[in-house]
Short mmCIF file of C-alpha atoms and ligand atoms in Angstrom, two decimals:
data_model
loop_
_atom_site.label_atom_id
_atom_site.label_comp_id
_atom_site.label_asym_id
_atom_site.label_seq_id
_atom_site.Cartn_x
_atom_site.Cartn_y
_atom_site.Cartn_z
CA UNK A 291 -29.62 36.94 17.71
CA UNK A 292 -28.04 34.43 20.11
CA UNK A 293 -25.92 31.68 18.65
CA UNK A 294 -27.97 28.52 18.17
CA UNK A 295 -26.23 25.47 19.62
CA UNK A 296 -26.81 21.92 18.39
CA UNK A 297 -29.47 20.85 20.92
CA UNK A 298 -33.09 21.05 19.89
CA UNK A 299 -34.03 22.61 23.27
CA UNK A 300 -31.44 25.36 22.83
CA UNK A 301 -32.88 26.23 19.45
CA UNK A 302 -36.45 26.24 20.78
CA UNK A 303 -35.40 28.49 23.64
CA UNK A 304 -33.71 30.85 21.20
CA UNK A 305 -36.84 30.90 19.00
CA UNK A 306 -39.08 31.69 21.99
CA UNK A 307 -36.74 34.47 23.15
CA UNK A 308 -36.64 35.98 19.71
CA UNK A 309 -40.44 35.81 19.33
CA UNK A 310 -40.87 37.44 22.77
CA UNK A 311 -38.43 40.19 21.95
CA UNK A 312 -40.14 40.97 18.64
CA UNK A 313 -43.66 40.85 20.11
CA UNK A 314 -42.55 43.13 23.01
CA UNK A 315 -41.15 45.49 20.41
CA UNK A 316 -44.49 45.47 18.56
CA UNK A 317 -46.27 46.07 21.91
CA UNK A 318 -44.02 49.06 22.53
CA UNK A 319 -44.96 50.54 19.14
CA UNK A 320 -48.68 49.87 19.75
CA UNK A 321 -48.40 51.35 23.27
CA UNK A 322 -46.85 54.52 21.88
CA UNK A 323 -49.61 54.82 19.24
CA UNK A 324 -52.29 54.28 21.92
CA UNK A 325 -50.66 56.79 24.28
CA UNK A 326 -50.56 59.44 21.54
CA UNK A 327 -54.22 58.58 20.60
CA UNK A 328 -55.29 58.90 24.24
CA UNK A 329 -53.51 62.20 24.66
CA UNK A 330 -55.34 63.55 21.56
CA UNK A 331 -58.71 62.07 22.53
CA UNK A 332 -58.52 62.60 26.37
CA UNK A 333 -60.33 65.99 26.43
CA UNK A 334 -62.91 64.88 23.88
CA UNK A 335 -63.96 61.91 26.05
CA UNK A 336 -66.14 63.89 28.48
CA UNK A 337 -67.03 61.40 31.26
CA UNK A 338 -64.76 59.24 33.49
CA UNK A 339 -66.67 56.05 32.39
CA UNK A 340 -65.89 56.75 28.75
CA UNK A 341 -62.25 57.39 29.59
CA UNK A 342 -62.08 54.14 31.65
CA UNK A 343 -63.73 52.09 28.85
CA UNK A 344 -61.31 53.59 26.41
CA UNK A 345 -58.34 52.71 28.61
CA UNK A 346 -59.63 49.13 29.01
CA UNK A 347 -60.05 48.84 25.24
CA UNK A 348 -56.46 50.08 24.85
CA UNK A 349 -55.29 47.48 27.35
CA UNK A 350 -57.08 44.60 25.62
CA UNK A 351 -55.84 45.78 22.24
CA UNK A 352 -52.30 45.75 23.58
CA UNK A 353 -52.64 42.24 25.05
CA UNK A 354 -54.20 41.00 21.78
CA UNK A 355 -51.46 42.59 19.71
CA UNK A 356 -48.78 41.10 21.99
CA UNK A 357 -50.23 37.56 21.66
CA UNK A 358 -50.85 37.84 17.94
CA UNK A 359 -47.36 39.31 17.45
CA UNK A 360 -45.80 36.52 19.47
CA UNK A 361 -47.48 33.73 17.44
CA UNK A 362 -46.94 35.39 14.07
CA UNK A 363 -43.25 35.90 14.84
CA UNK A 364 -42.95 32.32 16.17
CA UNK A 365 -44.43 30.99 12.95
CA UNK A 366 -42.11 33.09 10.85
CA UNK A 367 -38.96 32.25 12.79
CA UNK A 368 -39.57 28.52 13.30
CA UNK A 369 -38.36 27.39 9.80
CA UNK A 370 -35.33 29.63 10.18
CA UNK A 371 -34.58 28.11 13.58
CA UNK A 372 -34.95 24.60 12.15
CA UNK A 373 -32.55 25.49 9.37
CA UNK A 374 -30.07 26.91 11.87
CA UNK A 375 -30.38 23.77 13.94
CA UNK A 376 -29.87 21.55 10.89
CA UNK A 377 -26.81 23.53 9.81
CA UNK A 378 -25.37 23.27 13.33
CA UNK A 379 -25.96 19.51 13.35
CA UNK A 380 -24.35 19.14 9.93
CA UNK A 381 -21.37 21.05 11.24
CA UNK A 382 -21.15 18.66 14.17
CA UNK A 383 -21.17 15.68 11.79
CA UNK A 384 -24.75 14.53 12.53
CA UNK A 385 -25.99 13.90 9.02
CA UNK A 386 -29.17 11.89 9.71
CA UNK A 387 -31.53 14.80 10.43
CA UNK A 388 -33.87 15.91 7.62
CA UNK A 389 -36.23 18.87 7.20
CA UNK A 390 -39.28 18.25 5.07
CA UNK A 391 -40.57 21.46 3.54
CA UNK A 392 -43.11 21.78 0.75
CA UNK A 393 -43.02 25.58 0.78
CA UNK A 394 -42.04 27.17 -2.50
CA UNK A 395 -40.59 30.31 -0.89
CA UNK A 396 -36.89 30.98 -0.31
CA UNK A 397 -36.89 29.22 3.06
CA UNK A 398 -38.44 26.11 1.51
CA UNK A 399 -35.81 26.13 -1.25
CA UNK A 400 -33.04 26.60 1.30
CA UNK A 401 -34.42 23.70 3.38
CA UNK A 402 -34.42 21.39 0.37
CA UNK A 403 -30.91 22.47 -0.63
CA UNK A 404 -29.66 21.77 2.91
CA UNK A 405 -31.45 18.42 2.92
CA UNK A 406 -29.82 17.46 -0.40
CA UNK A 407 -26.44 18.55 0.90
CA UNK A 408 -26.79 16.51 4.08
CA UNK A 409 -27.96 13.48 2.04
CA UNK A 410 -24.95 13.64 -0.28
CA UNK A 411 -22.60 14.23 2.67
CA UNK A 412 -24.07 11.15 4.35
CA UNK A 413 -23.62 8.98 1.27
CA UNK A 414 -20.07 10.31 0.74
CA UNK A 415 -19.26 9.48 4.35
CA UNK A 416 -20.72 5.96 3.90
CA UNK A 417 -18.55 5.43 0.77
CA UNK A 418 -15.51 6.72 2.61
CA UNK A 419 -16.08 4.42 5.58
CA UNK A 420 -16.52 1.46 3.21
CA UNK A 421 -13.28 2.35 1.39
CA UNK A 422 -11.40 2.67 4.67
CA UNK A 423 -12.73 -0.73 5.81
CA UNK A 424 -11.66 -2.36 2.50
CA UNK A 425 -8.19 -0.77 2.59
CA UNK A 426 -7.73 -1.73 6.26
CA UNK A 427 -8.63 -5.34 5.47
CA UNK A 428 -6.23 -5.34 2.49
CA UNK A 429 -3.49 -3.94 4.70
CA UNK A 430 -4.17 -6.54 7.36
CA UNK A 431 -3.96 -9.34 4.80
CA UNK A 432 -0.72 -8.11 3.26
CA UNK A 433 0.73 -7.67 6.74
CA UNK A 434 -0.14 -11.30 7.55
CA UNK A 435 1.41 -12.43 4.25
CA UNK A 436 4.58 -10.42 4.87
CA UNK A 437 4.90 -11.77 8.38
CA UNK A 438 4.37 -15.30 7.10
CA UNK A 439 6.94 -14.82 4.36
CA UNK A 440 9.51 -13.51 6.85
CA UNK A 441 8.83 -16.38 9.23
CA UNK A 442 9.18 -18.88 6.43
CA UNK A 443 12.39 -17.38 5.12
CA UNK A 444 13.94 -17.94 8.55
CA UNK A 445 12.53 -21.43 8.92
CA UNK A 446 13.46 -22.21 5.31
CA UNK A 447 17.14 -21.62 5.93
CA UNK A 448 17.12 -23.72 9.06
CA UNK A 449 15.08 -26.44 7.36
CA UNK A 450 17.51 -26.67 4.45
CA UNK A 451 20.43 -27.27 6.82
CA UNK A 452 18.60 -29.75 9.01
CA UNK A 453 17.07 -31.63 6.09
CA UNK A 454 20.44 -31.98 4.41
CA UNK A 455 22.05 -33.33 7.57
CA UNK A 456 19.22 -35.79 8.28
CA UNK A 457 18.86 -37.02 4.72
CA UNK A 458 22.20 -38.80 4.57
CA UNK A 459 21.98 -40.84 7.83
CA UNK A 460 18.32 -41.63 7.07
CA UNK A 461 19.30 -42.95 3.64
CA UNK A 462 22.02 -45.12 5.19
CA UNK A 463 19.64 -46.54 7.85
CA UNK A 464 17.08 -47.37 5.17
CA UNK A 465 19.68 -49.04 2.97
CA UNK A 466 21.13 -51.07 5.87
CA UNK A 467 17.67 -52.11 7.04
CA UNK A 468 16.92 -53.29 3.51
CA UNK A 469 20.14 -55.30 3.43
CA UNK A 470 19.29 -56.85 6.81
CA UNK A 471 15.84 -57.91 5.56
CA UNK A 472 17.47 -59.64 2.59
CA UNK A 473 20.26 -61.34 4.57
CA UNK A 474 18.12 -62.57 7.49
CA UNK A 475 16.28 -65.37 5.75
CA UNK A 476 15.52 -67.17 9.02
CA UNK A 477 14.51 -64.09 11.04
CA UNK A 478 11.81 -64.55 13.66
CA UNK A 479 8.45 -62.89 12.89
CA UNK A 480 9.16 -60.36 15.68
CA UNK A 481 12.53 -59.41 14.17
CA UNK A 482 10.97 -59.11 10.70
CA UNK A 483 8.24 -56.89 12.13
CA UNK A 484 10.82 -54.70 13.91
CA UNK A 485 12.78 -54.30 10.70
CA UNK A 486 9.60 -53.44 8.84
CA UNK A 487 8.78 -50.81 11.48
CA UNK A 488 12.29 -49.33 11.13
CA UNK A 489 11.88 -49.13 7.36
CA UNK A 490 8.46 -47.48 7.63
CA UNK A 491 9.64 -44.90 10.15
CA UNK A 492 12.76 -44.04 8.18
CA UNK A 493 10.62 -43.77 5.09
CA UNK A 494 8.49 -41.26 6.96
CA UNK A 495 11.58 -39.31 7.99
CA UNK A 496 12.61 -39.13 4.36
CA UNK A 497 9.17 -37.87 3.34
CA UNK A 498 9.41 -35.11 5.92
CA UNK A 499 12.91 -34.28 4.80
CA UNK A 500 11.78 -34.13 1.16
CA UNK A 501 8.95 -31.81 2.18
CA UNK A 502 11.42 -29.64 4.09
CA UNK A 503 13.74 -29.49 1.12
CA UNK A 504 10.89 -28.58 -1.24
CA UNK A 505 9.94 -25.85 1.15
CA UNK A 506 13.42 -24.47 1.64
CA UNK A 507 14.18 -24.57 -2.08
CA UNK A 508 11.01 -22.73 -2.97
CA UNK A 509 12.95 -19.99 -4.68
CA UNK A 510 14.36 -22.45 -7.18
CA UNK A 511 11.89 -23.27 -9.87
CA UNK A 512 11.79 -27.02 -10.36
CA UNK A 513 9.83 -27.04 -13.60
CA UNK A 514 8.78 -24.91 -16.50
CA UNK A 515 6.41 -21.99 -16.09
CA UNK A 516 3.78 -22.10 -18.81
CA UNK A 517 0.65 -20.17 -19.62
CA UNK A 518 -2.13 -22.17 -18.05
CA UNK A 519 -5.88 -22.28 -17.90
CA UNK A 520 -6.52 -22.68 -14.18
CA UNK A 521 -9.84 -24.39 -14.84
CA UNK A 522 -7.94 -27.23 -16.51
CA UNK A 523 -5.65 -27.61 -13.48
CA UNK A 524 -8.63 -27.57 -11.13
CA UNK A 525 -10.53 -30.14 -13.21
CA UNK A 526 -7.49 -32.35 -13.40
CA UNK A 527 -7.03 -32.26 -9.62
CA UNK A 528 -10.72 -32.97 -9.06
CA UNK A 529 -10.48 -35.90 -11.45
CA UNK A 530 -7.34 -37.22 -9.73
CA UNK A 531 -9.01 -37.12 -6.34
CA UNK A 532 -12.39 -38.35 -7.54
CA UNK A 533 -11.96 -41.96 -6.39
CA UNK A 534 -10.60 -41.06 -2.95
CA UNK A 535 -13.31 -38.44 -2.40
CA UNK A 536 -16.07 -40.87 -3.30
CA UNK A 537 -14.67 -43.53 -0.99
CA UNK A 538 -14.76 -40.94 1.84
CA UNK A 539 -18.38 -40.02 1.00
CA UNK A 540 -17.40 -36.55 -0.14
CA UNK A 541 -19.52 -34.99 -2.87
CA UNK A 542 -17.72 -32.89 -5.46
CA UNK A 543 -19.10 -29.60 -6.72
CA UNK A 544 -17.54 -27.45 -9.42
CA UNK A 545 -18.11 -23.76 -9.76
CA UNK A 546 -15.73 -22.63 -12.48
CA UNK A 547 -15.94 -19.22 -14.12
CA UNK A 548 -15.90 -19.16 -17.91
CA UNK A 549 -13.59 -16.86 -19.89
CA UNK A 550 -10.93 -16.65 -17.21
CA UNK A 551 -7.66 -15.03 -18.21
CA UNK A 552 -4.74 -17.50 -18.13
CA UNK A 553 -1.95 -17.49 -15.55
CA UNK A 554 1.77 -18.18 -15.89
CA UNK A 555 2.51 -21.05 -13.57
CA UNK A 556 4.13 -24.38 -13.02
CA UNK A 557 1.09 -26.63 -13.45
CA UNK A 558 2.49 -29.51 -11.37
CA UNK A 559 3.17 -27.26 -8.39
CA UNK A 560 -0.23 -25.58 -8.48
CA UNK A 561 -1.68 -29.07 -8.64
CA UNK A 562 0.45 -30.00 -5.60
CA UNK A 563 -1.08 -27.06 -3.71
CA UNK A 564 -4.60 -28.12 -4.69
CA UNK A 565 -3.88 -31.72 -3.62
CA UNK A 566 -2.70 -30.43 -0.22
CA UNK A 567 -5.90 -28.45 0.14
CA UNK A 568 -8.07 -31.39 -0.88
CA UNK A 569 -6.27 -33.73 1.54
CA UNK A 570 -6.82 -31.25 4.36
CA UNK A 571 -10.49 -30.91 3.38
CA UNK A 572 -10.91 -34.71 3.44
CA UNK A 573 -9.32 -34.86 6.90
CA UNK A 574 -11.72 -32.14 8.08
CA UNK A 575 -14.74 -34.20 6.96
CA UNK A 576 -14.34 -37.65 8.56
CA UNK A 577 -18.09 -38.28 8.20
CA UNK A 578 -18.15 -37.10 4.58
CA UNK A 579 -19.46 -33.83 3.21
CA UNK A 580 -19.05 -31.63 0.18
CA UNK A 581 -16.01 -30.11 -1.44
CA UNK A 582 -16.32 -27.28 -3.94
CA UNK A 583 -13.68 -26.45 -6.52
CA UNK A 584 -14.13 -22.97 -7.82
CA UNK A 585 -12.49 -20.30 -9.91
CA UNK A 586 -13.22 -16.64 -10.45
CA UNK A 587 -11.68 -13.47 -11.79
CA UNK A 588 -10.68 -10.98 -9.11
CA UNK A 589 -9.41 -7.78 -10.66
CA UNK A 590 -6.10 -8.58 -12.31
CA UNK A 591 -5.83 -11.91 -10.49
CA UNK A 592 -7.38 -15.31 -10.95
CA UNK A 593 -8.79 -16.95 -7.85
CA UNK A 594 -8.95 -20.69 -7.36
CA UNK A 595 -10.66 -21.94 -4.27
CA UNK A 596 -11.27 -25.20 -2.47
CA UNK A 597 -14.13 -25.05 0.02
CA UNK A 598 -15.33 -27.80 2.31
CA UNK A 599 -18.18 -28.46 4.72
CA UNK A 600 -15.87 -29.81 7.39
CA UNK A 601 -15.05 -28.94 10.97
CA UNK A 602 -13.86 -25.43 10.17
CA UNK A 603 -11.01 -23.62 11.93
CA UNK A 604 -11.27 -21.34 14.97
CA UNK A 605 -10.06 -17.77 14.47
CA UNK A 606 -7.12 -18.27 16.83
CA UNK A 607 -5.92 -21.25 14.77
CA UNK A 608 -6.74 -19.68 11.40
CA UNK A 609 -3.85 -17.25 11.78
CA UNK A 610 -1.45 -20.12 12.34
CA UNK A 611 -2.39 -22.70 9.69
CA UNK A 612 0.39 -21.57 7.33
CA UNK A 613 3.02 -21.71 10.09
CA UNK A 614 5.69 -24.37 9.60
CA UNK A 615 4.96 -27.54 11.60
CA UNK A 616 1.60 -26.28 12.81
CA UNK A 617 -0.75 -29.25 12.89
CA UNK A 618 -3.73 -30.38 14.92
CA UNK A 619 -3.44 -33.92 13.62
CA UNK A 620 -2.24 -36.85 15.69
CA UNK A 621 1.49 -37.54 15.68
CA UNK A 622 2.29 -39.44 12.54
CA UNK A 623 -0.83 -38.14 10.75
CA UNK A 624 0.43 -34.74 9.72
CA UNK A 625 3.72 -32.90 9.50
CA UNK A 626 2.18 -29.42 9.53
CA UNK A 627 4.07 -28.57 6.36
CA UNK A 628 1.34 -29.01 3.73
CA UNK A 629 0.04 -25.45 3.92
CA UNK A 630 3.49 -23.99 4.57
CA UNK A 631 4.75 -25.51 1.33
CA UNK A 632 1.57 -24.45 -0.47
CA UNK A 633 2.11 -20.90 0.75
CA UNK A 634 5.70 -20.94 -0.48
CA UNK A 635 4.70 -22.29 -3.91
CA UNK A 636 1.98 -19.70 -4.41
CA UNK A 637 4.31 -16.95 -3.25
CA UNK A 638 6.90 -18.13 -5.75
CA UNK A 639 4.27 -17.55 -8.44
CA UNK A 640 3.79 -13.96 -7.29
CA UNK A 641 0.42 -14.88 -5.83
CA UNK A 642 -1.18 -15.24 -2.43
CA UNK A 643 -3.13 -17.84 -0.52
CA UNK A 644 -5.89 -16.96 1.95
CA UNK A 645 -7.86 -19.02 4.42
CA UNK A 646 -11.32 -18.26 5.77
CA UNK A 647 -13.54 -20.39 7.91
CA UNK A 648 -16.87 -20.64 9.62
CA UNK A 649 -16.11 -22.89 12.60
CA UNK A 650 -18.39 -25.91 12.61
CA UNK A 651 -19.54 -25.24 9.03
CA UNK A 652 -16.46 -25.40 6.85
CA UNK A 653 -13.39 -23.68 5.46
CA UNK A 654 -12.30 -22.10 2.22
CA UNK A 655 -8.76 -21.76 0.90
CA UNK A 656 -8.27 -19.34 -1.98
CA UNK A 657 -5.25 -19.08 -4.26
CA UNK A 658 -4.80 -15.77 -6.03
CA UNK A 659 -2.52 -15.87 -9.06
CA UNK A 660 -1.64 -12.89 -11.26
CA UNK A 661 -3.44 -13.10 -14.59
CA UNK A 662 -1.41 -13.00 -17.80
CA UNK A 663 -2.57 -9.93 -19.67
CA UNK A 664 -1.30 -10.75 -23.16
CA UNK A 665 -0.64 -14.46 -23.40
CA UNK A 666 1.06 -15.24 -26.72
CA UNK A 667 -1.66 -15.63 -29.36
CA UNK A 668 -4.08 -15.84 -26.47
CA UNK A 669 -3.65 -19.63 -26.68
CA UNK A 670 -3.70 -21.72 -23.58
CA UNK A 671 -1.95 -25.08 -23.76
CA UNK A 672 -4.23 -27.99 -23.05
CA UNK A 673 -3.58 -29.95 -19.86
CA UNK A 674 -2.78 -33.59 -20.58
CA UNK A 675 -5.62 -36.05 -20.00
CA UNK A 676 -5.73 -37.97 -16.80
CA UNK A 677 -5.53 -41.71 -17.23
N1 ATP B 162 -9.80 -27.59 5.33
C1 ATP B 162 -9.42 -27.57 6.61
N2 ATP B 162 -10.36 -27.71 7.59
C2 ATP B 162 -10.01 -27.68 8.90
N3 ATP B 162 -8.74 -27.52 9.33
C3 ATP B 162 -7.77 -27.38 8.40
C4 ATP B 162 -8.06 -27.39 7.00
N4 ATP B 162 -6.91 -27.21 6.34
C5 ATP B 162 -5.94 -27.10 7.27
N5 ATP B 162 -6.44 -27.21 8.50
C6 ATP B 162 -5.71 -27.10 9.78
O1 ATP B 162 -4.42 -26.59 9.49
C7 ATP B 162 -3.43 -27.45 9.98
C8 ATP B 162 -2.19 -27.35 9.11
O2 ATP B 162 -2.44 -27.90 7.85
P1 ATP B 162 -1.22 -28.44 7.00
O3 ATP B 162 -1.75 -28.94 5.71
O4 ATP B 162 -0.16 -27.40 6.95
O5 ATP B 162 -0.65 -29.59 7.89
P2 ATP B 162 -1.31 -31.01 8.18
O6 ATP B 162 -2.42 -31.29 7.23
O7 ATP B 162 -1.61 -31.06 9.63
O8 ATP B 162 -0.11 -31.97 7.88
P3 ATP B 162 0.49 -32.35 6.42
O9 ATP B 162 -0.26 -31.57 5.41
O10 ATP B 162 1.89 -31.92 6.49
O11 ATP B 162 0.30 -33.80 6.31
C9 ATP B 162 -4.09 -28.81 10.02
O12 ATP B 162 -3.49 -29.66 10.96
C10 ATP B 162 -5.52 -28.46 10.42
O13 ATP B 162 -5.60 -28.25 11.80
MG1 MG B 163 -2.16 -30.99 5.15
#
């Protein structure tokens, strides 16, 4: 038998060829039988008419046998051909084809077994593709985090030096400006306003410098790491920001998971991260909107997220929001360090921070902190009340 290739037409052609060959074979056998019969009967058939009729009958019998043979063989070989075709398609990785057979004979059983095999191969391939997609996404995320960490380590060193050098002259300018304000009792309103502007600008410089120092000293822990219930930290932040959010027409929604494992963290710094996120969310919703504080368990990590219904962030900018000094805000409105510092703080806790966004609909920032498996006595210290 010829090899059956994957194409349906090839298989059909092979089936037809096979059927023809078998039916020709049958014809040959019948022809031989008829020839022998004729040879035996030839002398007994006296007249030419009888001999002619007999020959015609032989001819028709042969044609009938050839046709019948062809169709019987076709019917018998078709399921086999379909099976061959299915097996060839499976081999070529095309797993969608199915053969439906209700026959209880061996071919029917083989068809069903092949069908089952192709179904389980298809589902295994689907699972595999899903796993590959998940792993690729995880790899992409950790690559982004690594890149960010490397970038920040370099900027951190530079920032520490620059901040230190700027801090001293800025402090002196601020002090001298203060002294001037006190000594110039009869200053003109313009001079007083200029001095005030100097003080405000230097104050801003010092805030930036403080932010830079916080960022560059991220490796040094400023406070005590305790076992915390993240829901408490989230609630506290939401409470702290409640007044400001209301005044900006921002609704607050909470979606906190119960029975979360605790985390080991510096509460004040996690709160600082959440405040950064909330401030960004407020800025992204100048007309008001909704902010959702959420928490969830994600494997052996605890996720805290802040989602808003603001402007959202385009994909090209999303990859840059954690970069030092990256800001889309007007000069004087943002330093572009809020998320950089947040990233550094979360990293210091052995966690990660991720941003996702649907441009025009909103953004979501998620903190992932490692859960404490066996917190001592399982007790979580209560967060102090907010006045
Ligand atoms: N929730 C958000 N929605 C839309 N854009 C955001 C959001 N959060 C951050 N961004 C974008 O990321 C940029 C960087 O944010 P980041 O907090 O680091 O700096 P900033 O807010 O501009 O300044 P700073 O926080 O230092 O005052 C923002 O300027 C803004 O473009
Ligand atoms: Mg910010």
